[in-house]
Coordinates of C-alpha atoms in Angstrom, one line a residue:
M24 CA 32.8 88.4 -37.6
T25 CA 36.1 89.5 -36.0
P26 CA 36.7 88.7 -32.4
A27 CA 37.0 91.7 -30.1
S28 CA 40.6 90.9 -29.4
S29 CA 41.5 91.5 -33.1
V30 CA 39.0 94.1 -34.0
S31 CA 40.7 96.9 -36.0
V32 CA 40.3 100.3 -34.6
P33 CA 38.5 102.9 -36.8
A34 CA 40.4 106.0 -37.8
P35 CA 40.4 108.5 -35.0
V36 CA 38.2 111.5 -35.3
P37 CA 38.2 114.7 -33.2
A38 CA 37.0 113.9 -29.7
P39 CA 33.7 115.4 -28.5
P40 CA 33.8 118.0 -25.8
K41 CA 34.3 116.9 -22.3
P42 CA 30.9 116.4 -20.6
L43 CA 29.7 119.1 -18.2
Y44 CA 28.4 116.8 -15.6
L45 CA 30.8 114.3 -14.1
R46 CA 30.6 113.0 -10.6
G47 CA 33.7 112.1 -8.7
P48 CA 33.9 108.8 -6.8
V49 CA 32.6 109.0 -3.2
I50 CA 34.4 106.9 -0.6
A51 CA 32.4 106.3 2.5
G52 CA 34.0 106.9 5.9
A53 CA 34.9 103.8 8.0
V54 CA 35.4 103.1 11.7
A55 CA 39.0 103.3 13.0
L56 CA 39.8 99.6 12.8
A57 CA 38.5 99.3 9.2
A58 CA 40.4 102.4 8.2
F59 CA 43.6 101.0 9.7
L60 CA 43.2 97.7 7.8
L61 CA 42.3 99.5 4.6
L62 CA 45.4 101.7 4.7
A63 CA 47.6 98.7 5.7
A64 CA 46.3 96.8 2.7
A65 CA 46.9 99.7 0.4
Y66 CA 50.4 100.2 1.7
A67 CA 51.2 96.6 1.2
T68 CA 49.8 96.6 -2.3
R69 CA 51.7 99.8 -3.2
R70 CA 54.9 98.2 -1.9
A71 CA 54.3 95.3 -4.4
G72 CA 54.0 97.8 -7.2
S73 CA 50.3 97.2 -8.1
P74 CA 47.3 99.6 -7.9
P75 CA 45.6 99.7 -4.5
A76 CA 42.6 97.6 -5.4
A77 CA 41.3 97.9 -1.8
L78 CA 40.7 101.6 -2.4
L79 CA 38.5 101.2 -5.4
S80 CA 35.0 102.6 -4.9
H81 CA 33.4 99.3 -6.0
P82 CA 34.2 95.6 -5.9
A83 CA 35.9 94.0 -8.9
V84 CA 33.5 92.9 -11.6
S85 CA 34.1 90.1 -14.1
T86 CA 33.4 91.8 -17.4
R87 CA 32.3 89.9 -20.5
F88 CA 33.0 90.9 -24.0
F89 CA 30.9 90.2 -27.1
S90 CA 31.2 90.5 -30.9
F91 CA 28.3 89.3 -33.1
D92 CA 27.1 87.0 -35.8
L93 CA 24.9 88.5 -38.5
V94 CA 21.5 86.9 -38.8
R95 CA 19.8 89.1 -41.3
E96 CA 19.8 92.5 -42.9
Y97 CA 16.6 94.7 -43.3
P98 CA 16.1 97.9 -45.2
H99 CA 16.1 101.1 -43.2
D100 CA 15.3 104.6 -44.2
P101 CA 18.7 106.2 -45.0
A102 CA 17.2 109.7 -44.2
A103 CA 16.2 108.6 -40.7
F104 CA 18.4 110.2 -38.0
T105 CA 17.6 107.4 -35.6
Q106 CA 17.4 108.5 -32.0
G107 CA 15.3 105.8 -30.5
I108 CA 14.0 102.5 -31.8
L109 CA 12.0 99.6 -30.3
Y110 CA 10.2 96.5 -31.3
A111 CA 6.5 97.0 -31.6
G112 CA 5.3 93.4 -32.2
N113 CA 4.1 91.8 -35.4
D114 CA 7.3 92.5 -37.2
T115 CA 7.0 96.3 -36.8
L116 CA 9.1 98.9 -35.0
F117 CA 8.5 102.3 -33.4
E118 CA 11.2 104.8 -34.2
S119 CA 12.0 108.4 -33.1
T120 CA 14.1 110.5 -35.5
G121 CA 16.0 113.7 -34.9
L122 CA 17.2 116.9 -36.5
Y123 CA 15.4 120.2 -36.6
G124 CA 12.7 120.2 -39.2
R125 CA 13.0 116.4 -39.7
S126 CA 12.1 115.0 -36.3
S127 CA 9.3 112.4 -36.2
V128 CA 7.7 109.4 -34.5
R129 CA 7.0 106.6 -36.8
K130 CA 5.8 103.0 -37.1
V131 CA 7.9 101.0 -39.5
E132 CA 7.5 97.6 -41.2
L133 CA 10.5 95.5 -40.3
Q134 CA 10.7 93.4 -43.4
T135 CA 10.6 96.3 -45.9
G136 CA 11.6 99.4 -43.9
K137 CA 8.4 101.0 -45.1
V138 CA 7.1 103.8 -42.9
L139 CA 3.5 102.8 -42.0
V140 CA 2.6 105.7 -39.8
N141 CA 4.5 109.0 -39.5
H142 CA 4.0 111.9 -37.1
Q143 CA 6.0 114.9 -38.0
M144 CA 7.1 117.0 -35.1
D145 CA 7.3 120.8 -35.0
G146 CA 10.4 122.3 -36.7
D147 CA 11.9 123.7 -33.5
V148 CA 11.9 120.3 -31.8
F149 CA 14.7 117.8 -32.0
G150 CA 13.4 114.3 -31.3
E151 CA 15.4 111.9 -29.1
G152 CA 14.9 108.7 -27.2
L153 CA 11.7 106.6 -27.3
T154 CA 10.2 103.8 -25.2
L155 CA 6.9 102.0 -24.9
L156 CA 5.1 101.3 -21.6
G157 CA 1.7 99.7 -22.0
D158 CA 0.0 101.7 -24.8
R159 CA 2.0 104.8 -24.2
L160 CA 5.0 105.9 -26.2
F161 CA 7.3 108.2 -24.2
Q162 CA 9.7 110.5 -26.1
V163 CA 12.3 113.0 -24.9
T164 CA 13.8 115.9 -26.8
W165 CA 17.3 117.4 -27.1
L166 CA 18.4 120.4 -25.1
K167 CA 15.0 120.6 -23.4
N168 CA 13.3 119.2 -20.4
D169 CA 10.2 118.5 -22.4
G170 CA 8.9 115.3 -23.7
F171 CA 5.8 113.8 -25.3
I172 CA 3.5 110.8 -24.6
Y173 CA 1.7 109.3 -27.6
D174 CA -1.1 106.7 -27.9
R175 CA 0.7 103.8 -29.7
H176 CA -2.4 103.3 -31.8
N177 CA -3.0 107.0 -32.7
F178 CA 0.0 109.3 -32.7
S179 CA -2.2 112.3 -33.0
K180 CA -3.3 111.7 -29.4
C181 CA -0.4 113.4 -27.8
T182 CA 0.3 115.1 -24.4
S183 CA 3.5 116.7 -23.2
F184 CA 5.4 116.4 -19.9
T185 CA 8.5 117.8 -18.3
H186 CA 11.3 116.0 -16.6
K187 CA 14.3 116.8 -14.4
M188 CA 17.1 115.1 -16.3
R189 CA 19.7 117.6 -17.5
D190 CA 18.9 116.8 -21.1
G191 CA 16.9 114.2 -23.1
W192 CA 18.9 111.6 -24.9
G193 CA 17.7 108.0 -24.4
L194 CA 14.7 106.2 -22.8
A195 CA 14.0 102.6 -21.9
T196 CA 11.6 100.7 -19.6
D197 CA 11.5 97.5 -17.6
G198 CA 7.7 97.6 -17.8
K199 CA 7.3 99.4 -14.5
V200 CA 9.7 102.4 -14.5
L201 CA 11.5 104.4 -17.1
F202 CA 15.3 104.7 -17.5
G203 CA 16.8 107.8 -19.1
S204 CA 20.1 109.2 -20.2
D205 CA 21.2 112.8 -20.7
G206 CA 24.5 112.3 -22.7
T207 CA 26.6 112.2 -19.6
S208 CA 27.5 109.2 -17.4
M209 CA 24.3 109.4 -15.4
L210 CA 21.5 106.9 -15.7
Y211 CA 18.2 108.0 -14.4
K212 CA 15.3 106.0 -13.0
L213 CA 12.0 107.8 -13.5
D214 CA 8.5 107.2 -12.1
S215 CA 6.4 106.3 -15.1
K216 CA 3.4 108.3 -13.9
S217 CA 4.8 111.5 -12.4
L218 CA 8.1 111.4 -14.4
E219 CA 9.9 112.4 -11.2
V220 CA 13.5 111.2 -10.7
M221 CA 13.5 108.2 -8.4
K222 CA 17.2 107.4 -8.5
V223 CA 20.4 108.3 -10.3
V224 CA 23.4 106.1 -10.7
T225 CA 26.7 107.0 -12.3
V226 CA 27.8 104.5 -15.0
K227 CA 31.3 103.3 -14.4
Y228 CA 33.8 100.8 -15.8
H229 CA 37.0 100.0 -13.9
G230 CA 36.3 102.8 -11.6
N231 CA 36.0 105.4 -14.4
Q232 CA 32.9 107.2 -15.5
V233 CA 31.5 106.3 -18.9
P234 CA 30.0 109.4 -20.5
Y235 CA 27.9 110.0 -23.6
L236 CA 25.3 107.4 -22.8
N237 CA 22.8 107.7 -25.7
E238 CA 20.0 105.4 -26.9
L239 CA 18.9 102.8 -24.3
E240 CA 17.1 99.4 -24.3
Y241 CA 16.2 97.3 -21.3
I242 CA 17.1 93.6 -21.8
D243 CA 16.9 90.8 -19.2
G244 CA 17.6 93.0 -16.1
E245 CA 20.3 95.2 -17.8
V246 CA 20.1 98.6 -19.5
W247 CA 22.0 98.5 -22.8
A248 CA 23.4 101.8 -23.9
N249 CA 24.9 103.1 -27.1
V250 CA 27.9 105.1 -26.3
W251 CA 27.8 108.2 -28.5
Q252 CA 30.5 108.3 -31.3
T253 CA 31.6 104.8 -30.7
D254 CA 30.8 101.4 -32.2
C255 CA 30.3 100.0 -28.7
I256 CA 27.3 99.1 -26.5
A257 CA 27.7 99.1 -22.7
R258 CA 25.5 96.7 -20.8
V259 CA 24.8 98.3 -17.5
S260 CA 23.5 97.1 -14.1
P261 CA 20.7 99.7 -13.3
E262 CA 21.2 99.0 -9.6
D263 CA 24.7 100.3 -9.2
G264 CA 25.7 101.6 -12.7
L265 CA 28.5 99.2 -13.2
V266 CA 29.2 98.1 -16.8
V267 CA 29.0 94.3 -16.8
C268 CA 29.5 93.6 -20.5
W269 CA 30.7 95.3 -23.7
I270 CA 29.5 94.6 -27.2
F271 CA 31.8 95.6 -30.1
L272 CA 30.0 96.3 -33.4
H273 CA 32.8 97.9 -35.4
E274 CA 32.3 95.6 -38.4
L275 CA 28.8 96.9 -39.2
R276 CA 29.8 100.5 -39.8
R277 CA 32.9 99.4 -41.6
Q278 CA 30.9 97.3 -44.0
L279 CA 28.5 100.1 -44.7
W280 CA 31.4 102.6 -45.3
N281 CA 33.2 100.1 -47.6
S282 CA 30.0 99.7 -49.6
G283 CA 30.0 103.4 -50.4
N284 CA 27.6 104.6 -47.7
T285 CA 29.9 107.5 -46.7
N286 CA 27.1 109.7 -45.4
I287 CA 26.2 107.5 -42.5
D288 CA 26.4 108.8 -38.9
V289 CA 27.0 107.0 -35.7
L290 CA 25.7 103.6 -34.4
N291 CA 22.6 104.4 -32.5
G292 CA 19.5 102.2 -32.0
I293 CA 18.9 99.0 -30.1
A294 CA 15.6 97.0 -30.3
W295 CA 14.7 93.8 -28.5
D296 CA 12.0 91.3 -29.5
E297 CA 11.5 89.7 -26.1
R298 CA 9.1 87.0 -27.2
R299 CA 11.4 85.7 -30.0
H300 CA 14.7 86.8 -28.5
R301 CA 15.7 88.8 -31.5
L302 CA 18.2 91.7 -31.3
F303 CA 18.2 94.5 -33.8
V304 CA 20.7 97.4 -34.2
T305 CA 21.0 100.3 -36.6
G306 CA 22.4 103.8 -36.7
K307 CA 21.7 107.4 -37.7
L308 CA 21.3 107.7 -41.5
W309 CA 22.0 104.0 -41.9
P310 CA 20.4 102.3 -44.9
K311 CA 20.2 99.0 -43.1
L312 CA 18.9 97.6 -39.8
Y313 CA 20.6 94.4 -38.6
E314 CA 19.4 91.4 -36.7
I315 CA 22.4 90.0 -34.8
K316 CA 23.3 87.3 -32.3
L317 CA 26.0 88.0 -29.7
R318 CA 29.1 85.8 -29.6
A319 CA 31.4 85.8 -26.6
V320 CA 35.0 86.7 -27.4
D321 CA 38.2 87.2 -25.4
G322 CA 38.4 90.8 -24.7
P323 CA 41.6 92.8 -24.0
A324 CA 43.8 91.0 -21.5
D325 CA 43.8 94.0 -19.1
G326 CA 40.0 94.7 -19.7
S327 CA 40.7 98.1 -21.2
V328 CA 38.2 99.2 -23.9
E329 CA 39.7 102.6 -24.8
K330 CA 41.4 101.2 -27.9
L331 CA 38.2 99.4 -29.1
C332 CA 36.0 102.4 -28.3
P333 CA 38.5 105.1 -29.2
K334 CA 36.1 108.0 -29.5
A335 CA 34.8 107.8 -26.0
S336 CA 36.7 109.2 -23.1
F337 CA 36.6 107.7 -19.6
Y338 CA 37.1 110.0 -16.7
R339 CA 37.6 109.6 -13.0

């Protein structure tokens, strides 16, 4: 596959509306001596013609960049508007699909893409993110503060819950708590029993907020997030919200498009087989699901990802 430094940028499309909920950086006050030293450093840096790094709201982070090698392709329902997907064991997947009148929770056979079990949701509900904790499948819905909990062995055993995220987009779990996204730059930590918000961090890269966090997956201490309307995955530290890695998957959508799959929607869907260390990705209305292995690449010299993720906007 193409290294990130030479990935061609997809044709631009109209930018999504600016998110409603953006948090400005907060700079803590300091004692007089510390303030004096800080200003002195900033002044000296400005004199040298460089940005005042001492005034950044977080320490510098060494970001890594990844492209991918394709391991295998699997069939995927081209009518599935994938909103959440996760590995269920024994070469099966759990998947949440969206769109009014077409939303569902399903169990899917990995090798064939066959839908083994399908729970059709009410027509006025738009399915969103999905995650599995124990034997319980948690699902959120779009434009509502409602969600559902299913028995993984019997989808008809279903209860509802409410949450205090501003919307329901993505869900993931570390096996103890839930992580949620609402389409902004905020990453929520939720109590898995009460569904109360325990903590909220703002996801940032180079001091700028990263909005449109979509489907989520928890992998090895990080929350991996599809960034809506891009071919990029942000790997986020759930402790402070800093983006520590970027994954560039432009080639997957480009190959589908060049093969005549012009009805596909955006990249959305990350599933992780923890036991066998297999990584799967797909998208909305994609006819394929891909198993990939990450390959480290040299990212942009200045660390900027705006050209490689051109549909996302990064705001201060």
